[in-house]
PDB file of C-alpha atoms in Angstrom:
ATOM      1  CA  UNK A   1       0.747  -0.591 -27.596  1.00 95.00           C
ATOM      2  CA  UNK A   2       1.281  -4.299 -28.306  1.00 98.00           C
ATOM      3  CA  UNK A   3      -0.624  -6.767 -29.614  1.00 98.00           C
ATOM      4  CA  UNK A   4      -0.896 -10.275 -27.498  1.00 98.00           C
ATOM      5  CA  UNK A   5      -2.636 -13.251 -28.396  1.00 98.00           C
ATOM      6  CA  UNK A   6      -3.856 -15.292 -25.012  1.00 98.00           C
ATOM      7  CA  UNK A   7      -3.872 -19.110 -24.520  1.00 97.00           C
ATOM      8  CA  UNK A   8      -5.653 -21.046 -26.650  1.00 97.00           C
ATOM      9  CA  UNK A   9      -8.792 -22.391 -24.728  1.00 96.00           C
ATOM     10  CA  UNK A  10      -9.986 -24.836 -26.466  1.00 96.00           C
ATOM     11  CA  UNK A  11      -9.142 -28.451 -27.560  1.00 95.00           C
ATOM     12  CA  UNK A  12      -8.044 -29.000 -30.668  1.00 96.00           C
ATOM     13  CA  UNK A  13      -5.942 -31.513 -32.733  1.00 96.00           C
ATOM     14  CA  UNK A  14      -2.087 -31.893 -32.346  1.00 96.00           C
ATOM     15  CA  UNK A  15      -2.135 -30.664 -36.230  1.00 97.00           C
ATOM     16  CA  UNK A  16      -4.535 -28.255 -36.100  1.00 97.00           C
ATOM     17  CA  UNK A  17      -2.380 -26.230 -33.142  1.00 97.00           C
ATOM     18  CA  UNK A  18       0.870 -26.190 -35.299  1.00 98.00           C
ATOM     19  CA  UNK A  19      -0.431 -24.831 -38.151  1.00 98.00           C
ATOM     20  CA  UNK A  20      -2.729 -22.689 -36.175  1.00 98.00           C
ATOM     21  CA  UNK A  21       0.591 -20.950 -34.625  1.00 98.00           C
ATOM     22  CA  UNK A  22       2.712 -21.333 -37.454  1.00 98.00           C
ATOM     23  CA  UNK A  23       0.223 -18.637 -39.021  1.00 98.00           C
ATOM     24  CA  UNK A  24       0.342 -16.702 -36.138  1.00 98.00           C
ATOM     25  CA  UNK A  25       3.711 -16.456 -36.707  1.00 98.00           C
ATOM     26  CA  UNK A  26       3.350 -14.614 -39.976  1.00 97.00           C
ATOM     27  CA  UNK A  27       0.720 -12.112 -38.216  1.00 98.00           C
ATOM     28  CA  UNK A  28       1.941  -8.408 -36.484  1.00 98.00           C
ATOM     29  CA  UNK A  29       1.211  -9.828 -32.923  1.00 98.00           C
ATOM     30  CA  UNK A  30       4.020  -8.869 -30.338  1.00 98.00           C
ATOM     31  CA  UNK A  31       3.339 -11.644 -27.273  1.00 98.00           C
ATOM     32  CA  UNK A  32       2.071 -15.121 -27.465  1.00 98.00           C
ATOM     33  CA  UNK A  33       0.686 -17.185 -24.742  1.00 98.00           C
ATOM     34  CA  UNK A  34       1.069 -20.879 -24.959  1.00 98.00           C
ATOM     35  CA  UNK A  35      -0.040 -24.132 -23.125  1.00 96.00           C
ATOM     36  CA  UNK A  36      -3.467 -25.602 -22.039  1.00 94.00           C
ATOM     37  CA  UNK A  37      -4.596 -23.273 -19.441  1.00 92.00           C
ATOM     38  CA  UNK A  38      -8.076 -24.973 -18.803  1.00 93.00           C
ATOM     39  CA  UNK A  39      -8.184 -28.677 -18.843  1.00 91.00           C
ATOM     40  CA  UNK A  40      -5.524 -31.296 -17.586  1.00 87.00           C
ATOM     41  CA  UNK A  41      -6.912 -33.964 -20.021  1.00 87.00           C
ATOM     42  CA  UNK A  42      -6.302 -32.632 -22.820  1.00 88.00           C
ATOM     43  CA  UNK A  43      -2.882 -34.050 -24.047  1.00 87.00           C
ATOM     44  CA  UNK A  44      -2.761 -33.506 -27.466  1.00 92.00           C
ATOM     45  CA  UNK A  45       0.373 -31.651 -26.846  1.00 94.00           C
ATOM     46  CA  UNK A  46       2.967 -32.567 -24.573  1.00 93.00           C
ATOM     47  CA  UNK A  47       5.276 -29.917 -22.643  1.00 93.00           C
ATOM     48  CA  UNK A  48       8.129 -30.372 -25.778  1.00 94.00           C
ATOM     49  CA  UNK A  49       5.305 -29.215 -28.234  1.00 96.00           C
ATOM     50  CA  UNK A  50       4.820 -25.961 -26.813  1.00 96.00           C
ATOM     51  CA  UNK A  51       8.212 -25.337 -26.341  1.00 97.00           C
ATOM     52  CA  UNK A  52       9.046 -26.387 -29.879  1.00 97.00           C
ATOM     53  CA  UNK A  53       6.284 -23.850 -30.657  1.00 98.00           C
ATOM     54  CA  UNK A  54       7.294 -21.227 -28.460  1.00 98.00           C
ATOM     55  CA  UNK A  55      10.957 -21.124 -29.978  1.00 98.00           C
ATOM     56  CA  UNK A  56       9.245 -20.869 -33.340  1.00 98.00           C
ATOM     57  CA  UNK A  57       7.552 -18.143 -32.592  1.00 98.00           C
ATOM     58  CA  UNK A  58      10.849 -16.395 -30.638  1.00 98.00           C
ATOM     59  CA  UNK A  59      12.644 -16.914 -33.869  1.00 98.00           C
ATOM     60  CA  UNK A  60      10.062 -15.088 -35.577  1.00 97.00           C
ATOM     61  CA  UNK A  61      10.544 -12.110 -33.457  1.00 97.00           C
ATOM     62  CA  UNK A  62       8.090 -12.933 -30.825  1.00 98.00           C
ATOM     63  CA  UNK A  63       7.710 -12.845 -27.437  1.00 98.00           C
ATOM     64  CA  UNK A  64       6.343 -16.236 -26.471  1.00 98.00           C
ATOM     65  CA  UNK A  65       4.972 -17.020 -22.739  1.00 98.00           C
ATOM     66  CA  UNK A  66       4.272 -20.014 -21.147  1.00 97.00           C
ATOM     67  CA  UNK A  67       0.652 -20.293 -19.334  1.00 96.00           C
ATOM     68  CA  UNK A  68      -0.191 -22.157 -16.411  1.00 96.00           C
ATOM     69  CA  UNK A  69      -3.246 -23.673 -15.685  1.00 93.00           C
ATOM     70  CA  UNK A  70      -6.314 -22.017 -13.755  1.00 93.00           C
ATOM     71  CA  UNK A  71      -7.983 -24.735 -11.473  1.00 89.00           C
ATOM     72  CA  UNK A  72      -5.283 -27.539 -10.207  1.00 90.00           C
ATOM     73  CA  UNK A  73      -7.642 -30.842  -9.336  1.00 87.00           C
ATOM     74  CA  UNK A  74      -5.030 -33.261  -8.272  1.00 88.00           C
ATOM     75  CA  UNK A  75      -0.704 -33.849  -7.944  1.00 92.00           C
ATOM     76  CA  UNK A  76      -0.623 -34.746 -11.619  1.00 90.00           C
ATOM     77  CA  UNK A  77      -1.522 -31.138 -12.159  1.00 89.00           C
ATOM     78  CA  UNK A  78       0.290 -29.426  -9.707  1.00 93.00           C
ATOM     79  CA  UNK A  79       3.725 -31.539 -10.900  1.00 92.00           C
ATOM     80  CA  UNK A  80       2.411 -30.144 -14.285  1.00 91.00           C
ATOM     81  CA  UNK A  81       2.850 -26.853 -13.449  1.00 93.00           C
ATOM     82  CA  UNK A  82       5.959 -27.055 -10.992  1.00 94.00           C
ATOM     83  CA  UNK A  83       7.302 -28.320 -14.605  1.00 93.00           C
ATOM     84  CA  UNK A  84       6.125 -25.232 -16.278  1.00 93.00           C
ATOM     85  CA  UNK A  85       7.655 -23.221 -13.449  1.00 92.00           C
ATOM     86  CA  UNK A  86      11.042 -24.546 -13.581  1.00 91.00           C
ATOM     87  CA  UNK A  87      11.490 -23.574 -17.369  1.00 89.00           C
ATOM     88  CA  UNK A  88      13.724 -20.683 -17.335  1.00 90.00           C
ATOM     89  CA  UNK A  89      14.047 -20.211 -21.009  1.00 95.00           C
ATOM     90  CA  UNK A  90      10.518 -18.193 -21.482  1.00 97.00           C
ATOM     91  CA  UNK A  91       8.618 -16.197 -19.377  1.00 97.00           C
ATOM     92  CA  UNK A  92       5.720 -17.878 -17.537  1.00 97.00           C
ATOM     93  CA  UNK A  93       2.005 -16.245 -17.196  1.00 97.00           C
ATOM     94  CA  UNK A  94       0.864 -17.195 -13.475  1.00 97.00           C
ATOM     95  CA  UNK A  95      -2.876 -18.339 -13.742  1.00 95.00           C
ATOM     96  CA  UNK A  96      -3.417 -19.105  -9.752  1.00 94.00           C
ATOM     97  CA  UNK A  97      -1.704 -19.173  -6.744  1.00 94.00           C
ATOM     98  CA  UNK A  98       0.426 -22.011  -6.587  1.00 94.00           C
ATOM     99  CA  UNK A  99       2.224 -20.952  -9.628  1.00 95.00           C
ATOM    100  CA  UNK A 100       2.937 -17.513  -7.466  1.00 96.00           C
ATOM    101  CA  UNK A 101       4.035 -19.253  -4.783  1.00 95.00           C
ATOM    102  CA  UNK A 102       6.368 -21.300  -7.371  1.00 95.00           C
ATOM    103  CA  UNK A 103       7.678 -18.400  -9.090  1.00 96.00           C
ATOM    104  CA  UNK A 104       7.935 -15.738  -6.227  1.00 95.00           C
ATOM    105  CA  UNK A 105      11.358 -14.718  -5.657  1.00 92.00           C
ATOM    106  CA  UNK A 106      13.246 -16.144  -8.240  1.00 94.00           C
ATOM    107  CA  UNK A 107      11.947 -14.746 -11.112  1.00 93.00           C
ATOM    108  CA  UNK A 108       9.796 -12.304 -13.240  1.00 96.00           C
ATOM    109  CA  UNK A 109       6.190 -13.490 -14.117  1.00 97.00           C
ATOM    110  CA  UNK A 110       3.155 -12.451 -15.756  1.00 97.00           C
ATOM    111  CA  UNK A 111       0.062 -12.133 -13.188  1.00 97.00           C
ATOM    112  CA  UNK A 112      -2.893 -13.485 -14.803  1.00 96.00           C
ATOM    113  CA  UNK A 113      -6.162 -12.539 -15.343  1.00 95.00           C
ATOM    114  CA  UNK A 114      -7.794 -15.142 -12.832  1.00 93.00           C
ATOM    115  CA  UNK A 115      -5.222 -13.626 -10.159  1.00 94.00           C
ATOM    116  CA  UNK A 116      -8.031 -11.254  -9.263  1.00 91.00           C
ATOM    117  CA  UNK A 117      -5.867  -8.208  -8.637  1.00 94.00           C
ATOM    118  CA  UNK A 118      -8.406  -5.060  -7.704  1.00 93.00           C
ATOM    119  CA  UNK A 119      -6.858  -2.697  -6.542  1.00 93.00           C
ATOM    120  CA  UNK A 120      -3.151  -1.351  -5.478  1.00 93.00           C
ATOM    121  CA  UNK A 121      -2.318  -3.022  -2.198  1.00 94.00           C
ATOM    122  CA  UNK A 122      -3.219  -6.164  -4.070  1.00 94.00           C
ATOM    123  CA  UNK A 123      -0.749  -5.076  -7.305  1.00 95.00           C
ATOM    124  CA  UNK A 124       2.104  -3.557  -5.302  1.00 95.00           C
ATOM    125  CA  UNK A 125       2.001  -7.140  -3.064  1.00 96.00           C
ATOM    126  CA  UNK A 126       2.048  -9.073  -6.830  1.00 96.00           C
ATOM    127  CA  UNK A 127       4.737  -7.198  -7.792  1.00 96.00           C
ATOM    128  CA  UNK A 128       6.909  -7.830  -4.709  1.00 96.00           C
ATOM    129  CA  UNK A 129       6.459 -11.136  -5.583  1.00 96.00           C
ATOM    130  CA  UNK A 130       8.285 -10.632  -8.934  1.00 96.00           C
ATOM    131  CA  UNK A 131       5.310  -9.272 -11.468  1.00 97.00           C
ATOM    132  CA  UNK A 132       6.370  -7.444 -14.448  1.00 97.00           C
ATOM    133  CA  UNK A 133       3.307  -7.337 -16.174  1.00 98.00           C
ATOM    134  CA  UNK A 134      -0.422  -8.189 -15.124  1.00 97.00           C
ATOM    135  CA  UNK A 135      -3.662  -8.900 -16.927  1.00 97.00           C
ATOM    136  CA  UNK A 136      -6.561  -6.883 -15.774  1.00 96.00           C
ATOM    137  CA  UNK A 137      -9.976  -8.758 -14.289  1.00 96.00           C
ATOM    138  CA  UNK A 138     -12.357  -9.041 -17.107  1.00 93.00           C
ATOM    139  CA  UNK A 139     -15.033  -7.306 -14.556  1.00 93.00           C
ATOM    140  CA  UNK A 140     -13.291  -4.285 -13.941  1.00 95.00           C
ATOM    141  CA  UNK A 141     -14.661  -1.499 -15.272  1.00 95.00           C
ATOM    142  CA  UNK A 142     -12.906   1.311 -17.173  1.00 96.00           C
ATOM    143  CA  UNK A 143     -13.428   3.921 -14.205  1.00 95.00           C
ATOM    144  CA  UNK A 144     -10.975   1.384 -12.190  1.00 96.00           C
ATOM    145  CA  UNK A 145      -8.257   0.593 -14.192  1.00 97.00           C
ATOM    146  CA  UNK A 146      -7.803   4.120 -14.654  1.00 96.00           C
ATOM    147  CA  UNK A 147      -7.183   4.756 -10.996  1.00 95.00           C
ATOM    148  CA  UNK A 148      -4.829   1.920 -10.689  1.00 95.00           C
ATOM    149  CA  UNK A 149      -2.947   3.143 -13.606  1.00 95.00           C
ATOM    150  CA  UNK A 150      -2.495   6.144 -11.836  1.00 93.00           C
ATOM    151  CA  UNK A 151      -0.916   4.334  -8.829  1.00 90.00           C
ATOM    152  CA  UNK A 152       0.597   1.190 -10.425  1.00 90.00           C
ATOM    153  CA  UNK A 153       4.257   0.315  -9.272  1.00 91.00           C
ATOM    154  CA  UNK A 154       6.961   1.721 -11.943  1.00 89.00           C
ATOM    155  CA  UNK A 155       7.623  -0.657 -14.634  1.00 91.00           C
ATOM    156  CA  UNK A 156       4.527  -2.926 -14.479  1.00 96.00           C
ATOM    157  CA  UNK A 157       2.806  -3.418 -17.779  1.00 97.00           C
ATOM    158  CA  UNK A 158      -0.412  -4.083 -17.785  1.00 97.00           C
ATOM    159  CA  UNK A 159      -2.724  -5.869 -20.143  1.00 98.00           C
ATOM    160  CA  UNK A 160      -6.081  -5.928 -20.794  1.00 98.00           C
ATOM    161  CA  UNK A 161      -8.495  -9.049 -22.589  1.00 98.00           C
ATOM    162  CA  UNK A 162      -9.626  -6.947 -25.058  1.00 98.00           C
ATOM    163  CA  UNK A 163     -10.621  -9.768 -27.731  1.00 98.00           C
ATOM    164  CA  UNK A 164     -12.741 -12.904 -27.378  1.00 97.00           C
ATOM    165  CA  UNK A 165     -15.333 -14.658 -25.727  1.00 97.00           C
ATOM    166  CA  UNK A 166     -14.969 -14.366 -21.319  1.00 95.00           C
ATOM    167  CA  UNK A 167     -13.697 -16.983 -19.622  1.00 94.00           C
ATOM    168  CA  UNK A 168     -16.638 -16.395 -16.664  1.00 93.00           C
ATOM    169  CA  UNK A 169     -15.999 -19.561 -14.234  1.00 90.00           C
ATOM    170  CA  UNK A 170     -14.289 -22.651 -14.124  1.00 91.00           C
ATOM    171  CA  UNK A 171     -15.004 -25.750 -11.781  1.00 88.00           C
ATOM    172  CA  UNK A 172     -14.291 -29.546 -11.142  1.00 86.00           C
ATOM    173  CA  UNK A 173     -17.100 -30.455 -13.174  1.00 88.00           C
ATOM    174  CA  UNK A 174     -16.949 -31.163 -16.755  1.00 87.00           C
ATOM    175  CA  UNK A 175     -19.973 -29.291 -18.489  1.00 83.00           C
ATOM    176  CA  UNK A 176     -18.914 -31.005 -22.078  1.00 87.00           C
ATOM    177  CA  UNK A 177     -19.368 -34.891 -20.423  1.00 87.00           C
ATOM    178  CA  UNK A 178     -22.299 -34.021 -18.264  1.00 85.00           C
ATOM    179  CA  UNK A 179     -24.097 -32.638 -21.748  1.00 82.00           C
ATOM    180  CA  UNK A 180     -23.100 -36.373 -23.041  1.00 85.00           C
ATOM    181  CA  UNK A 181     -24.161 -37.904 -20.193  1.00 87.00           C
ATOM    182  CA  UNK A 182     -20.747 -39.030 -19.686  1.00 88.00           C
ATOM    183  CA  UNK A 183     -18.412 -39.324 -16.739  1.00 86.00           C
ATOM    184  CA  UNK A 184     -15.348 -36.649 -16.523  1.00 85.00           C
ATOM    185  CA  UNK A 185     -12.559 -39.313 -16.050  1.00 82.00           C
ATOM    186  CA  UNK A 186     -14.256 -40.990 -19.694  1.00 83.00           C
ATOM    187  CA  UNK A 187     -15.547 -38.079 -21.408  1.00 86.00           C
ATOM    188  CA  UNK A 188     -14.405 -39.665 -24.591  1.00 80.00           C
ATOM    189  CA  UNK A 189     -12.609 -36.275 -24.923  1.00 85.00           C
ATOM    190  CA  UNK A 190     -16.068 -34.726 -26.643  1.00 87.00           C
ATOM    191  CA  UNK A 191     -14.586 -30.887 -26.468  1.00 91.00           C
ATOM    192  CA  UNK A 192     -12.741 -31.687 -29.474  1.00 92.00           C
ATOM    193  CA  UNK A 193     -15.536 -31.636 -31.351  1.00 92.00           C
ATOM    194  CA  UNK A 194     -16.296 -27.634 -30.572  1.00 94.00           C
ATOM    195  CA  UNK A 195     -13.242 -25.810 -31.800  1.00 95.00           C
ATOM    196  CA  UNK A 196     -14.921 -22.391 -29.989  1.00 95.00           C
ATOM    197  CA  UNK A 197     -16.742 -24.454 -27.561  1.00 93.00           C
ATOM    198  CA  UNK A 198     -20.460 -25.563 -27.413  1.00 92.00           C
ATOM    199  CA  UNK A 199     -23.235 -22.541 -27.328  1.00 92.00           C
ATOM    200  CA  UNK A 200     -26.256 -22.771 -24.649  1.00 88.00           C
ATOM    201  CA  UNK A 201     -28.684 -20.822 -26.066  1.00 86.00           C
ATOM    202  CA  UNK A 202     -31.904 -19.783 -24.005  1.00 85.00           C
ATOM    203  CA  UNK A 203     -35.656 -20.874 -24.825  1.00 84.00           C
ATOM    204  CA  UNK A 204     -35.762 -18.273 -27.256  1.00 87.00           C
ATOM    205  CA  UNK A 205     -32.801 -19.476 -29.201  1.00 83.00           C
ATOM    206  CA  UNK A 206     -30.254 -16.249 -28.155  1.00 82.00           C
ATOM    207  CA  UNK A 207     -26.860 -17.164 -26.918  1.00 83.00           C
ATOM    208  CA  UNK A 208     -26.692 -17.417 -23.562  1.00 86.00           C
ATOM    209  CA  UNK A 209     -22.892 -19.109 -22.743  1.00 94.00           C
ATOM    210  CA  UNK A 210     -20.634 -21.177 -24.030  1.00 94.00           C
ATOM    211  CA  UNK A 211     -19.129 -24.447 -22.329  1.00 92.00           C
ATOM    212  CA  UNK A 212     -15.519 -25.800 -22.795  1.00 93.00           C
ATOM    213  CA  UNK A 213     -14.824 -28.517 -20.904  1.00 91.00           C
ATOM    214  CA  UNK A 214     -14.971 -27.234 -17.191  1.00 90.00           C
ATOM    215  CA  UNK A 215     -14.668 -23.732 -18.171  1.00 93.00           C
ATOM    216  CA  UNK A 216     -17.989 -21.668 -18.603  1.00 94.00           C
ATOM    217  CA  UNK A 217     -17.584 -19.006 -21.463  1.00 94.00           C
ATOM    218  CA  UNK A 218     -19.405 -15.418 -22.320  1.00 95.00           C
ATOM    219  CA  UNK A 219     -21.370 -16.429 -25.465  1.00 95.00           C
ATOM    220  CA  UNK A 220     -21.120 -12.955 -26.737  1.00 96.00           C
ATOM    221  CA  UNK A 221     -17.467 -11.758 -28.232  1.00 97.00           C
ATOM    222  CA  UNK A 222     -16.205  -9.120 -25.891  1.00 97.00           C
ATOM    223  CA  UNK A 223     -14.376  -6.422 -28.237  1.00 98.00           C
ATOM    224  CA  UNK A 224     -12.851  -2.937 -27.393  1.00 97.00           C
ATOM    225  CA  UNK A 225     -11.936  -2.307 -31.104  1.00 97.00           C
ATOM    226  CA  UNK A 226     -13.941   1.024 -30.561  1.00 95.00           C
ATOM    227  CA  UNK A 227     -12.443   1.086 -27.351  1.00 95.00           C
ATOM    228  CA  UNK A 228      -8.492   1.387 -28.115  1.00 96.00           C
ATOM    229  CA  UNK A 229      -8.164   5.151 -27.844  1.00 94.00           C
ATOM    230  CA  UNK A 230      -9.323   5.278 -24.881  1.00 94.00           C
ATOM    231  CA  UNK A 231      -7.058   2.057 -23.257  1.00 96.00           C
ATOM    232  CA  UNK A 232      -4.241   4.192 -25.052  1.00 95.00           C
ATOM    233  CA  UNK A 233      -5.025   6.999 -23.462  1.00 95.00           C
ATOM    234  CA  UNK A 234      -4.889   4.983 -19.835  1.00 96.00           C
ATOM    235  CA  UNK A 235      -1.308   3.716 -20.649  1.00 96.00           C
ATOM    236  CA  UNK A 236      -2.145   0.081 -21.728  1.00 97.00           C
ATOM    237  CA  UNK A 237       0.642  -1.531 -22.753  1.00 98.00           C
ATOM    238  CA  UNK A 238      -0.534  -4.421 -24.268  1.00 98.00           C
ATOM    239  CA  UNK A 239      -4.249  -5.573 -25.403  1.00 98.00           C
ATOM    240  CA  UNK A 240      -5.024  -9.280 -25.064  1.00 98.00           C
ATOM    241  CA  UNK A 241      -6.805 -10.978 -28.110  1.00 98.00           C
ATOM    242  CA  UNK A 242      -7.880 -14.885 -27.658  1.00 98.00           C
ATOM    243  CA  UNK A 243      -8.022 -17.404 -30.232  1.00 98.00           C
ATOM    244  CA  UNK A 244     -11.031 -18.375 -32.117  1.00 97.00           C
ATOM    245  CA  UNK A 245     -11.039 -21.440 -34.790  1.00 96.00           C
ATOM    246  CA  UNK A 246     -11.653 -19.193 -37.766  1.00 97.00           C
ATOM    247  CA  UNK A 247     -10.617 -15.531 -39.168  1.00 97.00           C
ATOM    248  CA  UNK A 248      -8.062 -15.116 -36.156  1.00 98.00           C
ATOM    249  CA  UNK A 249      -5.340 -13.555 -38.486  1.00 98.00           C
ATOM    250  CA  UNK A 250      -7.802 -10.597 -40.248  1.00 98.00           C
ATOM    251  CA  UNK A 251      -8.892 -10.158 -36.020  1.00 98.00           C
ATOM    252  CA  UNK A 252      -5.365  -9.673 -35.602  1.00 98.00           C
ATOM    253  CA  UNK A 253      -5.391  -7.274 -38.731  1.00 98.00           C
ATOM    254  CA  UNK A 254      -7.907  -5.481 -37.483  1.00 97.00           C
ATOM    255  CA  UNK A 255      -6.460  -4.657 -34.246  1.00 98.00           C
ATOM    256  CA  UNK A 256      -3.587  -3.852 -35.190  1.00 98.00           C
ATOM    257  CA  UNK A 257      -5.357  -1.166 -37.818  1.00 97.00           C
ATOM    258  CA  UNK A 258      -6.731   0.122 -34.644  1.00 96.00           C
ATOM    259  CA  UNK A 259      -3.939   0.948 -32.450  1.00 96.00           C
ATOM    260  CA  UNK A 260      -2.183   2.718 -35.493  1.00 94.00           C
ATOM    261  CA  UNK A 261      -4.904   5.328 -36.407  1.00 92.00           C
ATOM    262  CA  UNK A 262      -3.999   8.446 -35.761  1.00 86.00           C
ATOM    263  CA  UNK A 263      -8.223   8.986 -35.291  1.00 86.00           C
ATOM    264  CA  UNK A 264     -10.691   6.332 -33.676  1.00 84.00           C
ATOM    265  CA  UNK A 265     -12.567   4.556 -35.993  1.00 87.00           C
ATOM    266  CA  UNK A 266     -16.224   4.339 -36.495  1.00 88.00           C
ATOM    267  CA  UNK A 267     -16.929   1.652 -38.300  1.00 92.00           C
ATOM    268  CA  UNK A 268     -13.926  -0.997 -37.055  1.00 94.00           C
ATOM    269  CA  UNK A 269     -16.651  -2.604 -34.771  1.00 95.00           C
ATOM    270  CA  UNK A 270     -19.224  -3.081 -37.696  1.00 94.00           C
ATOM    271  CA  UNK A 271     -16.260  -4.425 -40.190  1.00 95.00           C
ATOM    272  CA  UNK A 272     -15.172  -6.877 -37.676  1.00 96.00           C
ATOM    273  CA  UNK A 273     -19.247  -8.855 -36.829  1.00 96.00           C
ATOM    274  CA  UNK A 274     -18.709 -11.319 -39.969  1.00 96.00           C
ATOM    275  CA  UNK A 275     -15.151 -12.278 -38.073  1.00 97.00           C
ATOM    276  CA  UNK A 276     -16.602 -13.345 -34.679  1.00 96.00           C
ATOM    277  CA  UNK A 277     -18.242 -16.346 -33.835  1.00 94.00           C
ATOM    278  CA  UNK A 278     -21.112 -14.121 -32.272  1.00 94.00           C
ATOM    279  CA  UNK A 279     -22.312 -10.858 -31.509  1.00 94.00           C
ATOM    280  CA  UNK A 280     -19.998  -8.192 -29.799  1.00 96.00           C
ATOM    281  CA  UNK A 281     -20.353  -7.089 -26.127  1.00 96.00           C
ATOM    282  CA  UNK A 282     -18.103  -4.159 -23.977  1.00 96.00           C
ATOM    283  CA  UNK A 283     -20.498  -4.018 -21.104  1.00 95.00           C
ATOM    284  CA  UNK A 284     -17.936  -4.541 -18.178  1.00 96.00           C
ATOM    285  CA  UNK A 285     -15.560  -2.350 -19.147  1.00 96.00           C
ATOM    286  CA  UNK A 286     -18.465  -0.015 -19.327  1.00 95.00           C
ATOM    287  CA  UNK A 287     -19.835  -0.355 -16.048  1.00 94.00           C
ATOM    288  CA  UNK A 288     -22.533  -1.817 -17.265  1.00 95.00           C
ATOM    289  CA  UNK A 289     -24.331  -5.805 -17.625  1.00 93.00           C
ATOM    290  CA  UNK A 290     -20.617  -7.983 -19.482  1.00 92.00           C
ATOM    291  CA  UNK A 291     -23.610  -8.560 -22.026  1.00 91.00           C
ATOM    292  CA  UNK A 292     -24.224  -5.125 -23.217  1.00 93.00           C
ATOM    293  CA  UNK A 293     -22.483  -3.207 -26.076  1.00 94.00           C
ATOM    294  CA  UNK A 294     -21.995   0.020 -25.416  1.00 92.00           C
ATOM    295  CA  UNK A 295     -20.927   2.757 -28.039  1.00 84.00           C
ATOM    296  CA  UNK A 296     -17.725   4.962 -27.301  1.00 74.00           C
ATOM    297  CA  UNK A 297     -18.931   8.696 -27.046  1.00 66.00           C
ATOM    298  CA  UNK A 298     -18.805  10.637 -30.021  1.00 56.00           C
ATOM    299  CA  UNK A 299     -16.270  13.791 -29.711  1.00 50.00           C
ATOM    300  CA  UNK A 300     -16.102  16.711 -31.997  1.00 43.00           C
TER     301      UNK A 300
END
């Protein structure tokens, strides 16, 4: 099972994202995902950056993917990601259609998680398109994934978010401005100033989401730590972590603990609440409220 750390979804400085990845590089993750998969105004890094970073982190023995964007809003972004699509030197994580469309036929992709692929009819079509891997919905439960792995095409890896807060929704409105009661085309780029985004907490002061630009975010850190044996058992080939501003490397660590144990681990989830931003949630991969946290079953 392999370790891969998702797009960074948040703005931050130029500086801060090279030395963020340059100690990534130095961390046991297997797959990187690079480029700004959420908002076409932020520029802090041009095309060249990430592919200066992505050969970095090739030479240090990692696999480094290119991301598309989710939402395309206008021709500036769709020439964005026709750009992305044309680079044959990495291999490029579709986020929506157009990038399909773009990539179908001439070469392998990554399916991404906003894809919405729910069943087999919809994975089998993805991977006549050229698929070799996908990234599971973050709403499908446990349950379902296990029947799909049972009926997946041959040589399709499949991924699952396993780490991080949910990207729930994204839309042509800027959340970040509107909370500065400024206008999306002048938003004085304000995201930068919330490295994991900007909590909305309810009357009663609990964290209710979290908003990033146009994106809307879980507030609550969804974690299968306690969950690995159980994606191992399914076949998972690869468990998705996203990046947080702070304590990303011992997140990585901790992971990585977790898919070597020869016996699940107890206490992994407990050891890991001082590294997340806040509390933990499984609940969708539970069946159950993406809010809840549900606790493995205990075998003897």
């Amino acid at each position: 099972m392999k370790l891969a750390l998702g797009p960074l979804q948040y703005y931050w400085p130029r500086d801060t994202v090279f030395d963020f990845y340059q100690a990534m590089a130095e961390t046991p993750v297997d797959v990187v995902y690079l480029g700004e998969a959420v908002c076409s105004r932020r520029r802090e890094l041009r095309q060249s950056d990430w592919i200066d970073i992505a050969r970095m982190l090739r030479d240090a023995g990692k696999q480094a993917v290119l991301s598309t964007m989710v939402l395309l809003e206008s021709t500036s972004d769709v020439s964005a990601m026709h750009k992305i699509a044309q680079d044959e030197e990495f291999l490029i994580e579709a986020n929506d259609m157009g990038a399909v469309h773009q990539l179908a036929g001439k070469r392998a992709f990554v399916a991404g998680p906003q894809l919405n692929l729910f069943n087999a009819d919809s994975l089998n079509w993805m991977v006549g398109l050229g698929a070799s891997r996908w990234v599971m919905p973050l709403e499908m439960r446990q349950a379902d994934l296990a029947v799909l792995q049972q009926h997946k095409p041959a040589g399709l890896e499949t991924e699952v978010f396993a780490y991080g807060r949910m990207p729930l929704a994204f839309s042509a409105r800027c959340f970040t401005a509107r909370h500065y009661n400024l206008p999306k085309d002048d938003c004085g780029f304000r995201c930068i100033e919330h490295p994991d985004g900007q909590l909305l907490a309810t009357r009663e002061g609990e964290g209710f989401l979290v908003l990033n630009g146009i994106q809307t975010q879980s507030a609550r850190v969804h974690n299968l730590i306690q969950d690995v044996p159980a994606l191992r058992a399914l076949g998972v080939e690869l468990l998705r972590l996203s990046p947080q501003s702070q304590h990303m490397a011992e997140v990585i660590a901790a992971f990585d603990a977790a898919r070597k144990a020869p016996e699940p681990d107890a206490g992994a989830l407990d050891r890991m609440r001082p590294l997340m931003p806040e509390a933990p949630c499984n609940g969708y991969w539970h069946g159950k409220p993406g809010l809840d946290l549900v606790q493995p079953a205990v075998t003897s």
